[in-house]
Structure formats: structure tokens, C-alpha cells
CSV table of C-alpha atoms in Angstrom, one decimal:
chain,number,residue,atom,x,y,z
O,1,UNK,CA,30.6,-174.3,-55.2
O,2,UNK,CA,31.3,-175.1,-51.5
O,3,UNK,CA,33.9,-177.0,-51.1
O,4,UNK,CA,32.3,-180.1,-49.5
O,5,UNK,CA,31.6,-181.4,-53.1
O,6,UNK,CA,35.7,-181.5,-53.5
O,7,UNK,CA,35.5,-184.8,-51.0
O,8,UNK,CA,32.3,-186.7,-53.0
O,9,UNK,CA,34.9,-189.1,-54.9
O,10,UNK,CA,38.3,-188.0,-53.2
O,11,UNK,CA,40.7,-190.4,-51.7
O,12,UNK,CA,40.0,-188.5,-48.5
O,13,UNK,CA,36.7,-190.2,-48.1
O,14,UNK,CA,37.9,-192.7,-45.8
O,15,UNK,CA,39.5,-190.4,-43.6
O,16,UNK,CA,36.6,-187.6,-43.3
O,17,UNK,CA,34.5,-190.3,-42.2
O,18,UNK,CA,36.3,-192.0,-39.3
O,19,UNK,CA,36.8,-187.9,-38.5
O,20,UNK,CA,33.1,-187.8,-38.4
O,21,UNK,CA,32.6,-190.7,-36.7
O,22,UNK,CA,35.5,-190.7,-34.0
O,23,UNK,CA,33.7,-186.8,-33.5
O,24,UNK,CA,30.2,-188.8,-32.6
O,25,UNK,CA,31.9,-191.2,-29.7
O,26,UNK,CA,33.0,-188.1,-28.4
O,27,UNK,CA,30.2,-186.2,-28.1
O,28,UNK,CA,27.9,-188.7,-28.1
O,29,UNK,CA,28.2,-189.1,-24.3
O,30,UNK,CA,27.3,-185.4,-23.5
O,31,UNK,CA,24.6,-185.5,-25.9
O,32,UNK,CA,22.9,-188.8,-23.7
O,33,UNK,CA,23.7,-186.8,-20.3
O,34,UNK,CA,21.9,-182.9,-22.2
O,35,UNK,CA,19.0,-185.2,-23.7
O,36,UNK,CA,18.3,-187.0,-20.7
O,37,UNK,CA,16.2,-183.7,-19.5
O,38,UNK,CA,13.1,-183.2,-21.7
O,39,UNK,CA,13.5,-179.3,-21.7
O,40,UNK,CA,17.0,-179.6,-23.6
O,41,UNK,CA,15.7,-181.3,-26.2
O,42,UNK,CA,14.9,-180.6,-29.8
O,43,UNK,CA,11.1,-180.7,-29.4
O,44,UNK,CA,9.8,-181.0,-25.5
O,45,UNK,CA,7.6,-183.6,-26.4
O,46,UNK,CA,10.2,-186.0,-27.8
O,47,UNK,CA,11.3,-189.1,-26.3
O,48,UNK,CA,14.8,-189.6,-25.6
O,49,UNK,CA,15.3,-191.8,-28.1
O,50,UNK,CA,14.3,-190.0,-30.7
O,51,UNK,CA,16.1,-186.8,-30.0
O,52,UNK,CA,19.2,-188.4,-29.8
O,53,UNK,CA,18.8,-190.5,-32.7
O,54,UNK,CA,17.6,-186.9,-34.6
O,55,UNK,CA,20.6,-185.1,-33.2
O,56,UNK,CA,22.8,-187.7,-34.5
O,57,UNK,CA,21.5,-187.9,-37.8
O,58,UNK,CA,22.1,-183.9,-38.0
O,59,UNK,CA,25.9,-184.8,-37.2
O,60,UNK,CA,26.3,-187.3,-39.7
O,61,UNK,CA,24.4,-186.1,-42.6
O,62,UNK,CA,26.5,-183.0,-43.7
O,63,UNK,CA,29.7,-185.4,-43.7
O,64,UNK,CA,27.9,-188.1,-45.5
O,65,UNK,CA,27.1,-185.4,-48.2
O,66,UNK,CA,30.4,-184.5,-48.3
O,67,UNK,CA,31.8,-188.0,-49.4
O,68,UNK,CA,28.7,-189.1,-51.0
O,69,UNK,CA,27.5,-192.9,-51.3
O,70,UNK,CA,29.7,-195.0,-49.0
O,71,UNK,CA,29.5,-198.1,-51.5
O,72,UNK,CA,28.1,-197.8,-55.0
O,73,UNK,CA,24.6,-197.7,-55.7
O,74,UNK,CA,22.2,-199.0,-58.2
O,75,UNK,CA,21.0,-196.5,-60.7
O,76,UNK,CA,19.0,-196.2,-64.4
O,77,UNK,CA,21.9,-197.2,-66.5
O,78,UNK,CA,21.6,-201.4,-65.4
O,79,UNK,CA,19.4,-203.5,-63.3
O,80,UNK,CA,21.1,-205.3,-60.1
O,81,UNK,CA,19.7,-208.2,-58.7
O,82,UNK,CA,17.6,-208.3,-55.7
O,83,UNK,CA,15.8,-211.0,-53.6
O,84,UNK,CA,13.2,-208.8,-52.7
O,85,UNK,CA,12.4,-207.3,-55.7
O,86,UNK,CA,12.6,-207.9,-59.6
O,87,UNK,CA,13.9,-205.6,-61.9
O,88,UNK,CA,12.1,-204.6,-65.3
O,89,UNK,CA,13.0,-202.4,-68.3
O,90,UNK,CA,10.7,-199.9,-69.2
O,91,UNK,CA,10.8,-198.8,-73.2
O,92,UNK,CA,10.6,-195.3,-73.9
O,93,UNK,CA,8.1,-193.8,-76.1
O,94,UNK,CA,9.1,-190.2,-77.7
O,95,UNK,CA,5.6,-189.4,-78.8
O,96,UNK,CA,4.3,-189.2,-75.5
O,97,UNK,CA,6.6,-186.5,-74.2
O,98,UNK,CA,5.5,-183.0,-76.0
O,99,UNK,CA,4.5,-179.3,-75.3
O,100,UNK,CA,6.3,-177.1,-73.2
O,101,UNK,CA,8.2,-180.3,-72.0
O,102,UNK,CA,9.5,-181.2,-75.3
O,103,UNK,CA,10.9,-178.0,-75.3
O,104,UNK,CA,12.9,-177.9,-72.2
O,105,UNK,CA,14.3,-181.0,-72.8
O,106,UNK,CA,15.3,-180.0,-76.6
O,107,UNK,CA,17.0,-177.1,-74.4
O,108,UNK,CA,18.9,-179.4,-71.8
O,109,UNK,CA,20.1,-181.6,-74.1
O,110,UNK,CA,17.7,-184.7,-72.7
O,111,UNK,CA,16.3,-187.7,-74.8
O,112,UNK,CA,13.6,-190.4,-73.9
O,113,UNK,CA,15.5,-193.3,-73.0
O,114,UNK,CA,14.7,-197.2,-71.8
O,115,UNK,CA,14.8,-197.4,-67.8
O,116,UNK,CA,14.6,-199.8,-64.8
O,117,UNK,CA,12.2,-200.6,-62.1
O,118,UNK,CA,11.6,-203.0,-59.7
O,119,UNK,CA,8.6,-204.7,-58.6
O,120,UNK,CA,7.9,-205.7,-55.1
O,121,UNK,CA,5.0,-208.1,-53.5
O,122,UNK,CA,3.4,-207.5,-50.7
O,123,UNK,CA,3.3,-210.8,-47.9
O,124,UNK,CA,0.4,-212.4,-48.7
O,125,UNK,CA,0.4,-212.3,-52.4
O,126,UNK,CA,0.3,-215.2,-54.9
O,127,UNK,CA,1.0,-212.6,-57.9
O,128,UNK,CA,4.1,-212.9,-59.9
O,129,UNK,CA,5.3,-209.9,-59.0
O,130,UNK,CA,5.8,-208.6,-63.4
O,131,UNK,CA,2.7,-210.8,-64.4
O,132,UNK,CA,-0.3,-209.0,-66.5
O,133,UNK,CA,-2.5,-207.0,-64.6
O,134,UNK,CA,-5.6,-209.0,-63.2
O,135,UNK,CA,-8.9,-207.5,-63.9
O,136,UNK,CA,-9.8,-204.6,-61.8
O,137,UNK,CA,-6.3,-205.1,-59.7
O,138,UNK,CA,-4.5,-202.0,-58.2
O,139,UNK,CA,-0.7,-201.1,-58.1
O,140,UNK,CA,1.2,-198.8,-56.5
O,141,UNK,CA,3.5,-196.8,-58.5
O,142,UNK,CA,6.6,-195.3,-56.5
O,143,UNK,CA,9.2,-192.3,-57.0
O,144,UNK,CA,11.8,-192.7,-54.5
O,145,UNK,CA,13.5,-189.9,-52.2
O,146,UNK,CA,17.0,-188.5,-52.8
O,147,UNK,CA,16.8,-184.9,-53.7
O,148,UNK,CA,17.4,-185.5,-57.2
O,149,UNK,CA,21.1,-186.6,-57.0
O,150,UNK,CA,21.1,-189.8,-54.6
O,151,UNK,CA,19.5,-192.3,-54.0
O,152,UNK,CA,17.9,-195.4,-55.8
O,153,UNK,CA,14.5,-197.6,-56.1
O,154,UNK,CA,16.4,-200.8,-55.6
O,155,UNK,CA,15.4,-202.5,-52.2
O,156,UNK,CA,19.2,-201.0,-51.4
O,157,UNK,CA,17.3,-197.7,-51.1
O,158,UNK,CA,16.0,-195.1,-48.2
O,159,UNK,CA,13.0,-195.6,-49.1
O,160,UNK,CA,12.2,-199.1,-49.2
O,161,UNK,CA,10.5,-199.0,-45.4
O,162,UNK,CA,7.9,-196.6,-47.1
O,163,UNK,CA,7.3,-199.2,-50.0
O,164,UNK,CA,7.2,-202.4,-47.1
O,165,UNK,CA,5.3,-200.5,-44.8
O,166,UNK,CA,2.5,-199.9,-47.8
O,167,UNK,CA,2.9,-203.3,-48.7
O,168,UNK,CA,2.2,-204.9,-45.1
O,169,UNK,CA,-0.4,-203.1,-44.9
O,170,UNK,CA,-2.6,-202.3,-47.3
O,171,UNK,CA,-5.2,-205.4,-48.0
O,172,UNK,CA,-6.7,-204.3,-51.4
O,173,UNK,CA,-3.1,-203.5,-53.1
O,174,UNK,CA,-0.6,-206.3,-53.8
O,175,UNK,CA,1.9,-204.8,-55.9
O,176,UNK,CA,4.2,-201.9,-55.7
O,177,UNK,CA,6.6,-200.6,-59.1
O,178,UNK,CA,9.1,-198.4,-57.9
O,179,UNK,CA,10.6,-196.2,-60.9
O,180,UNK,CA,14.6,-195.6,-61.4
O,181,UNK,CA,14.7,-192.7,-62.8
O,182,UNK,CA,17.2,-190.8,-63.7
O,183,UNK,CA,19.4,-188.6,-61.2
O,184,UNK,CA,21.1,-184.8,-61.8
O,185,UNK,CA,24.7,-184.4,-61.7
O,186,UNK,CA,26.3,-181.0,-62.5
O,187,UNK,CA,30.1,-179.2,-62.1
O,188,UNK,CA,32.7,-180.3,-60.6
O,189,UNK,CA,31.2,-183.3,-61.8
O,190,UNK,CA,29.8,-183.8,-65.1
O,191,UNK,CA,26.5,-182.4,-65.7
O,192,UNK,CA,24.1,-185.3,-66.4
O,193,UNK,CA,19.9,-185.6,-66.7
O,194,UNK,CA,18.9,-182.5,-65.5
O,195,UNK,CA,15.2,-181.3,-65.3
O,196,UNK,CA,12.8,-182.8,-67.3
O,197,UNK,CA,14.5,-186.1,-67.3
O,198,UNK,CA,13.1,-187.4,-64.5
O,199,UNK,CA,9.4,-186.1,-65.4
O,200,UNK,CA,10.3,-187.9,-68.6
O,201,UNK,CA,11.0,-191.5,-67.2
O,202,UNK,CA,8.1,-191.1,-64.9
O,203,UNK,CA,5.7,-190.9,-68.0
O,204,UNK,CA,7.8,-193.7,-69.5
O,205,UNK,CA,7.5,-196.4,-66.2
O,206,UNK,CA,3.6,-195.2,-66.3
O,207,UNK,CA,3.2,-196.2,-69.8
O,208,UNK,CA,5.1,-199.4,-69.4
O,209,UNK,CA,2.3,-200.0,-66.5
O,210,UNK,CA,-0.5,-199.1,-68.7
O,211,UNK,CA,0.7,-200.5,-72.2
O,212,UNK,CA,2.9,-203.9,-71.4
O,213,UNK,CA,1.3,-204.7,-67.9
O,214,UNK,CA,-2.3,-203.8,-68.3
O,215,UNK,CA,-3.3,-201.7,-65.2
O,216,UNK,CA,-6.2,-199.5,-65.5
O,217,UNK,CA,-5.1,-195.6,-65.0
O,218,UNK,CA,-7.8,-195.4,-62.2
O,219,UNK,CA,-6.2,-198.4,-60.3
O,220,UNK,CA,-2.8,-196.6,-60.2
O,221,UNK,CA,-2.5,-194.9,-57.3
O,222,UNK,CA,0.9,-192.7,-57.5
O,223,UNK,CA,3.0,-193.2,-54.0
O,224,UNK,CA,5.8,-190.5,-53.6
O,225,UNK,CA,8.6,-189.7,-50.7
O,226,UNK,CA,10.6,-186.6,-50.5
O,227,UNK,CA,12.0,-185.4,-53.7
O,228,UNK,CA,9.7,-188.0,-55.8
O,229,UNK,CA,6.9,-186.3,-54.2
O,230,UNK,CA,8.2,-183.1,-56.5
O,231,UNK,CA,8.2,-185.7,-59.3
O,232,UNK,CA,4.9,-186.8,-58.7
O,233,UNK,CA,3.9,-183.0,-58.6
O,234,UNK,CA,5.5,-182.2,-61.4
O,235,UNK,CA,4.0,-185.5,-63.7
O,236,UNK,CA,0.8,-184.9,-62.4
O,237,UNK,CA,1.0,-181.7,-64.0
O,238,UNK,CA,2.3,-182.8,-67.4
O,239,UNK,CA,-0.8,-185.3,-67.6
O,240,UNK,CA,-3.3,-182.6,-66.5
O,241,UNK,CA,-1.7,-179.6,-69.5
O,242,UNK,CA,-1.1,-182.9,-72.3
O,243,UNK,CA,-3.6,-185.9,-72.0
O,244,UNK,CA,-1.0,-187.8,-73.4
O,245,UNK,CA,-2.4,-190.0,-70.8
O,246,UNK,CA,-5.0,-190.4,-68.1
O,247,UNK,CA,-4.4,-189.3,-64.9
O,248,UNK,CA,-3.6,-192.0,-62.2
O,249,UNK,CA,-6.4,-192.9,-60.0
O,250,UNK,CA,-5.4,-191.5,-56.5
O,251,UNK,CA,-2.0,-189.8,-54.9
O,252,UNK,CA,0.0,-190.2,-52.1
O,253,UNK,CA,2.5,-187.6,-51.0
O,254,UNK,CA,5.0,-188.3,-48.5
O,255,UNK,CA,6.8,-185.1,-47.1
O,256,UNK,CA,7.0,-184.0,-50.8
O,257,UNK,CA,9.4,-181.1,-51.9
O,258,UNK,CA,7.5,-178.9,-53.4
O,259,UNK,CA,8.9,-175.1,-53.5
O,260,UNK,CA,12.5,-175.2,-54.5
O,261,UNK,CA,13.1,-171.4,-54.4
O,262,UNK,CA,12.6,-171.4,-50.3
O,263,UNK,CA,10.1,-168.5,-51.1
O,264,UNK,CA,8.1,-169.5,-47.6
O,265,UNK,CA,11.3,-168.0,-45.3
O,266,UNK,CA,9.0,-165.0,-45.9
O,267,UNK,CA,6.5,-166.3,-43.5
O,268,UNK,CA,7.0,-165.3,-39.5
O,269,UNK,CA,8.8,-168.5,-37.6
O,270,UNK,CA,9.6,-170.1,-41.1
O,271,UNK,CA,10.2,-174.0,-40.8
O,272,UNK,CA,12.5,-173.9,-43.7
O,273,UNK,CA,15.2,-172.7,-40.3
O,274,UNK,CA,14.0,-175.3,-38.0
O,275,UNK,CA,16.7,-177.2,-36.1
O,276,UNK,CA,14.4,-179.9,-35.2
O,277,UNK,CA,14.4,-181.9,-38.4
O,278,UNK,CA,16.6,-185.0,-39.6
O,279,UNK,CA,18.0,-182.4,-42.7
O,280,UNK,CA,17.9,-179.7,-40.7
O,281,UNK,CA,21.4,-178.9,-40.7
O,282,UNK,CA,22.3,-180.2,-44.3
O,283,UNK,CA,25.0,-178.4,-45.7
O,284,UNK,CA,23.4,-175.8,-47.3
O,285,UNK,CA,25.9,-175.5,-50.2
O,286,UNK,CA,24.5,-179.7,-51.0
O,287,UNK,CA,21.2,-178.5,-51.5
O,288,UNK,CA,22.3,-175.4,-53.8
O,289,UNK,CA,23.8,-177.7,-56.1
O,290,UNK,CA,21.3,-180.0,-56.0
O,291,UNK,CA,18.7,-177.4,-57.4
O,292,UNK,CA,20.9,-176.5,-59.6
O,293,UNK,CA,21.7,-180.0,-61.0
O,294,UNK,CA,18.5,-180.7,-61.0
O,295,UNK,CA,17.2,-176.9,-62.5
O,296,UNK,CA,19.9,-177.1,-65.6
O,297,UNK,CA,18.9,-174.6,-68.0
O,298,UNK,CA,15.8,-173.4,-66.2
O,299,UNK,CA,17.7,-172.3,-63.1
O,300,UNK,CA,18.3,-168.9,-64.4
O,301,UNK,CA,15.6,-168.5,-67.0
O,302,UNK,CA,13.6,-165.6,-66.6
O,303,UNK,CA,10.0,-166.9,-68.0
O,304,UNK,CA,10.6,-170.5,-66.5
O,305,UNK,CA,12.5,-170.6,-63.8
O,306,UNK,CA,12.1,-171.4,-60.6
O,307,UNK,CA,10.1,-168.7,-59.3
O,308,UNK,CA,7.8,-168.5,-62.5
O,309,UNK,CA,7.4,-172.4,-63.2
O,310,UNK,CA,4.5,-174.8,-61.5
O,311,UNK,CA,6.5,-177.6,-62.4
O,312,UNK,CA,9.0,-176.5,-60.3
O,313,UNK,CA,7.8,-175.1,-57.6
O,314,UNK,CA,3.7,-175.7,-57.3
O,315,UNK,CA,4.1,-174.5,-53.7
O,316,UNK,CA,5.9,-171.5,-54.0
O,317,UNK,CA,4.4,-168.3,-52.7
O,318,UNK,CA,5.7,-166.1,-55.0
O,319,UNK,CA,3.2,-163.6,-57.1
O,320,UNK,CA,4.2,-165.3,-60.4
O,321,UNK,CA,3.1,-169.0,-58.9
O,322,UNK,CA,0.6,-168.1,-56.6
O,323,UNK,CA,-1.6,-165.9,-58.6
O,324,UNK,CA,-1.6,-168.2,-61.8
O,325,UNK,CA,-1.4,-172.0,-60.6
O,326,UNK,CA,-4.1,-174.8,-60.8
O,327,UNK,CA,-4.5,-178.3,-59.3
O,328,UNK,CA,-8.2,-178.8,-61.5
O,329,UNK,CA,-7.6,-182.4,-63.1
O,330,UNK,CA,-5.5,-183.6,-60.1
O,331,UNK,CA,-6.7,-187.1,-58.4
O,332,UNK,CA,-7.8,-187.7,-54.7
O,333,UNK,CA,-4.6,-186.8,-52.5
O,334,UNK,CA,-3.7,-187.6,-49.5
O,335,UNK,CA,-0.6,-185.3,-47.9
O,336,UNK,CA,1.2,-187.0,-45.3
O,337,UNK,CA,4.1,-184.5,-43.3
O,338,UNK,CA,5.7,-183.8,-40.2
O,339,UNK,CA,5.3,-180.7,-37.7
O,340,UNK,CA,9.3,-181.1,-36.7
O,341,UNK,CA,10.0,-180.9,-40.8
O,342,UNK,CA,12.1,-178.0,-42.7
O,343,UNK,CA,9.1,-178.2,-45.7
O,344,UNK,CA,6.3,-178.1,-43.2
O,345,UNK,CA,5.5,-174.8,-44.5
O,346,UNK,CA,5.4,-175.6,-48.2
O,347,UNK,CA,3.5,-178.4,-47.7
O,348,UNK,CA,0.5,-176.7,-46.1
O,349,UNK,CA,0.3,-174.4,-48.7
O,350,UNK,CA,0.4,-177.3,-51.2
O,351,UNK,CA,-2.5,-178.6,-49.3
O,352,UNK,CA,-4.5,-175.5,-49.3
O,353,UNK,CA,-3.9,-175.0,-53.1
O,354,UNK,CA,-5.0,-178.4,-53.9
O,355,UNK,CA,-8.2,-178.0,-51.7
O,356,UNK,CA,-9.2,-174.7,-53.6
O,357,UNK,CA,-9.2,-176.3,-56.3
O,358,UNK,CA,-10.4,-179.8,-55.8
O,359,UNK,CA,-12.7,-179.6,-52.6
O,360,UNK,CA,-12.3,-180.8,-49.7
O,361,UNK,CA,-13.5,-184.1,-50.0
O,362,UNK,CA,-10.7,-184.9,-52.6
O,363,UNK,CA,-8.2,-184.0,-50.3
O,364,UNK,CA,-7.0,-185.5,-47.3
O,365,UNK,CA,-4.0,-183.9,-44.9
O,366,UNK,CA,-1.8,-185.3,-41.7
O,367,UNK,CA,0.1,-183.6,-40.2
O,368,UNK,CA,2.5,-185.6,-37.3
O,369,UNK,CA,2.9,-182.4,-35.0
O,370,UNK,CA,6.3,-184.2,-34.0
O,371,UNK,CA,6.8,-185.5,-37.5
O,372,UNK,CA,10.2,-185.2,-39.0
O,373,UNK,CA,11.1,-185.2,-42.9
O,374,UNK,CA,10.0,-188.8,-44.4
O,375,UNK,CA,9.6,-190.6,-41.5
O,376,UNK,CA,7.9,-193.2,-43.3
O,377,UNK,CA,11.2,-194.8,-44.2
O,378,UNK,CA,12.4,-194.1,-41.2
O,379,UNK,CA,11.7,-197.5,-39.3
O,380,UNK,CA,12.2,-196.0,-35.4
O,381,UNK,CA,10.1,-192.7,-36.1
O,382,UNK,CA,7.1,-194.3,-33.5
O,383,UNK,CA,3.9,-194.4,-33.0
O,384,UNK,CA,3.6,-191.8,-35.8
O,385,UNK,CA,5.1,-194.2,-38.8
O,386,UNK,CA,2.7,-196.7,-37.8
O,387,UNK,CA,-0.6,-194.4,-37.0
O,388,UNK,CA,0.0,-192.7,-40.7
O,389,UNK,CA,0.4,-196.5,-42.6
O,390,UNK,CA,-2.5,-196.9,-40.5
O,391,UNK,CA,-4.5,-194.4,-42.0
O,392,UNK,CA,-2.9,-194.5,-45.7
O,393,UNK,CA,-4.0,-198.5,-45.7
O,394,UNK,CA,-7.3,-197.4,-44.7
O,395,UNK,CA,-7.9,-194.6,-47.4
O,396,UNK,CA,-6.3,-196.9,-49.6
O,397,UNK,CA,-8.7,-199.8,-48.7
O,398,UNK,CA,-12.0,-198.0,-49.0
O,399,UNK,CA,-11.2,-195.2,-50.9
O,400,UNK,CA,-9.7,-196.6,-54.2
């Protein structure tokens, strides 16, 4: 265990923060004078803007995940008031979680339990945001970023400018419901909701959409950032090997994780060592327990772990994955990353899977060549966040 995890809920916080920060005014001068020439930058073709804000999100971030959340956040255990969005409980349903699923969470120790969401609006609707479904109407559903372990589908959230920017957009959706699932803790701290929690609350928030609210499966179209992208994946999946339920009618992926046993540093110029993404120099030691929180049981197992399971890694390149795994049953996707992005690599390979087996005209890719990691919910990432809700509202709009 590295030993930034010793400072996540240590007194210390405090102090390796205004370390970090009293670190950037110092630096952050030299960095304005370097950056000021294109050729010193991170990409060439980046403004100035963004590389500095890029290279001072890559100083921040391995101290931030050092301390962990500055303040506390909201999570699946209570709803917190928002005036942006409204809060829901969602009522779990055993009988729909089964199969090889059942099983893994017999082994993990996991139950089906109640959980939160929160419903947003878009700006020009008249729709109570938790009313019945109209007839015909269409609703995203959401799984926030966070890698698992942070991060939260309150309005508090990282990825709330990816649920706005949908939402100003799109003319033919009014309604968003962002899932809180549960999050993956493991030692020093106590080990808490690892893998398939979170697949199970995502089957529990689409029932609640389905059952208590009314929405059609086909007018659900699944929007997921990051490390709910994996979720998405990985729910997807379940639906396609159960029929417990229908498939949703369409699926957005937003930089989605996808191969959790970095099997693509095989390739020649991996992305997965890039220094030109926001998470590009994460403390590595973060992400190894976060794999592992999330993993549990399954981390080490040698017919389901990570290298031999879809669910968890649907993008991996090992022989195990590759020469076994289907998408047939998936909906119309549309795959949204960045060129600049660590999981650029993954990503294309998730594309090209998911065009084998669906066609072409059931999958649509973008690729920002000077894309980072999620820069949908990152609010200065422009033209590019714009151009892609562009698009997204447009496939959206015609499409579904």
C-alpha cells in the first residue's frame, strides 16, 4: 500500500495541502514563462491556456488523492438536498440480480440494497422533475465518474457539467437521473461494496425507472463518464447474458474505463504513459488500490479475474478477453474520447469490438485528437466540449 493513503483522513491534511499549494505559486510563474512557447508544451497544438491549466491539474491531483475529499461528500447511504436537483430512493429488487452475478456477490459479501438518485431538468422543461413518465418521453440515465472510490451524482459532483451540458442541449430529452451508487473502499480503510455492487445498484435505479416511473426501456438512453462508463459496460453486459430486463435504448460513453489490467502498454507508443493527460501523473499506487477496492475477491481469481472477466475489462487485449468476448445485444453507441487521454488506447479497441459485432451503423466514434480524459465536465476544455455536446444532441435528437 503506498503510503499516500496514510494522509486520506490524517490530521496532516491541512498541512499537505497548503504544501501543495504554496509549491504551485512557486512554480506557477516558470510554468507561465516555459508555456508561453508552443514547442514546450504538452501537445504543440494547445493553447496556452489549456496547457497550463492541464499542467496544473497534474500538480494538484496526486496531493488531492493523498488527502482525499477536502469537505465531505454525498454518497448512497442518505440523500442531501439540492436546488438543482431532487433526490429519490430507489427500492431494491433481489430477484433481478442472478447468474454468475449472484455469485460473485454471494462471494464478496454484497446484498441488494435501497439507493439514491437525483433527478435533474433541463431549462426549458415544464416536467416535475420525479413525475410519471409521459407517453413516448425519453430520459437520460447517468453513472457518474470517480474511479470507483470518489465521487458522487449529487449536483456537488465532477460530473455535473456533463449532465448540464446534455441537458442545455439536447431538444428531444428533458430529464436526466443520475444513479448513487455505491463506492469501493478497501485496507487501510475498511473494505466496503466492492465489485458487483455497483452493477447491482445500476440494475436497481433502472428498475425504479422502468417500474415506479414508467419509461419505456427504448427511451432510456444510458449516459456514462469515466469510471461509470465501466459501469455502464459492465450493466450492459448483465442485461445482454440475463434478460432480467430489456436493454436501454441507446448509449453514451464518455472517456469510459474499460481495461482495468493496463493490458494495452503492450502496444508501441502506449497512451496508458502519456504525460499529456489531466490523470496523467496520478499516483500510481491511488489507482492500484482503487482496482483493488473495487476488484474485491475477483482481483486474484484465476477463472474471473481481471484478465479473464468481460465485465471487467471488455477492452482488454489479452488472449482470454479478446478471443472470447461479444457486444451482440448491445444498443446504438456513441464513444466520445480524447487523443491527449491515458485510455485512448482502450477505448479504440472498445470501439472496434463493438463495431464487429454490431455494424457500423450502430456505432458511432469521436475522437478529440487534443482531447483529454472527460472533458465533458470539464467546463474550459474548448471548442472540443462544445463541438462533441454538439454532436451528442444531434444523434440524440434524430437518432433516438
Amino acid at each position: 500500500m503506498s503510503n499516500a493513503f496514510a494522509f486520506r483522513h490524517a490530521p496532516l491534511k491541512a498541512l499537505c495541502l497548503l504544501s501543495t499549494v504554496a509549491t504551485l505559486l512557486v512554480k506557477l510563474p516558470g510554468w507561465m514563462v516555459l508555456l508561453a512557447f508552443p514547442s514546450a508544451r504538452q501537445k504543440h497544438s494547445w493553447s496556452f491556456k489549456r496547457a497550463l491549466l492541464v499542467t496544473i491539474f497534474q500538480h494538484i491531483s496526486p496531493a488531492l488523492n493523498k488527502v482525499g475529499p477536502i469537505k465531505a461528500s454525498p454518497d448512497f447511504q442518505s440523500i442531501t438536498k439540492s436546488k438543482v436537483a431532487t433526490g429519490v430512493w430507489c427500492e431494491p429488487k433481489p430477484e433481478l440480480i442472478t447468474g454468475r452475478v449472484k455469485t460473485w456477490a454471494e462471494a464478496a459479501k454484497v446484498q441488494t440494497i435501497r439507493v439514491p438518485g437525483y433527478w435533474y431538468g433541463s431549462p426549458q422543461s415544464q416536467i416535475a422533475t420525479g413525475a410519471r413518465a409521459h407517453s413516448d418521453e425519453k430520459v437520460f440515465y447517468h453513472f457518474h465518474a470517480g474511479a470507483y472510490i470518489m465521487e458522487t451524482a449529487h449536483p456537488q459532483g465532477i460530473s455535473t457539467p456533463v449532465i448540464t451540458g446534455l441537458l442545455e442541449k439536447t431538444k428531444t430529452v428533458n430529464r436526466l437521473f443520475s444513479l448513487e451508487y455505491r463506492l469501493s473502499s478497501s485496507a487501510p480503510f475498511p473494505t466496503a461494496n466492492p465489485f458487483p455492487a455497483a452493477l447491482i445498484d445500476a440494475v436497481t435505479g433502472y428498475n425504479y425507472l422502468i417500474s415506479e416511473v414508467g419509461f419505456e426501456p427504448k427511451n432510456i438512453i444510458l449516459v456514462a463518464d469515466s469510471a461509470g462508463g465501466h459501469l455502464a459496460l459492465s450493466f450492459l453486459r448483465y442485461l445482454v447474458d440475463t434478460s432480467v430486463l430489456p436493454v436501454p435504448g441507446a448509449f453514451i460513453g464518455l472517456s469510459p474505463l474499460c481495461d482495468i489490467t493496463s493490458s494495452h502498454l503492450a502496444n508501441h507508443d502506449s497512451s496508458l504513459v502519456s504525460g499529456t493527460d489531466v490523470v496523467g501523473r496520478l499516483d500510481k499506487g491511488l489507482l492500484e488500490w482503487a482496482w483493488k477496492s473495487f476488484a474485491g475477491p475477483l482481483l486474484d481469481d484465476p477463472n474471473d479475474g481481471p484478465t479473464k472477466n468481460p465485465y471487467l475489462s471488455p477492452a482488454s487485449i489479452s488472449p482470454d478477453i479478446e478471443s472470447t468476448i461479444s457486444f451482440k445485444g448491445f444498443p446504438e453507441t456513441f464513444l466520445v474520447s480524447g487523443g491527449a487521454e491515458r485510455i485512448r488506447d482502450a477505448v479504440r479497441t472498445l470501439k472496434q469490438r463493438l463495431v464487429r459485432d454490431l455494424g457500423e451503423e450502430k456505432v458511432t466514434g469521436y475522437e478529440a485528437p487534443d482531447g483529454v480524459h472527460d472533458f465533458l465536465a470539464l467546463t474550459w476544455h474548448e471548442p472540443e466540449r462544445t463541438e462533441v455536446l454538439d454532436l451528442l444532441s444531434s444523434w440524440v435528437d434524430r437518432n433516438h
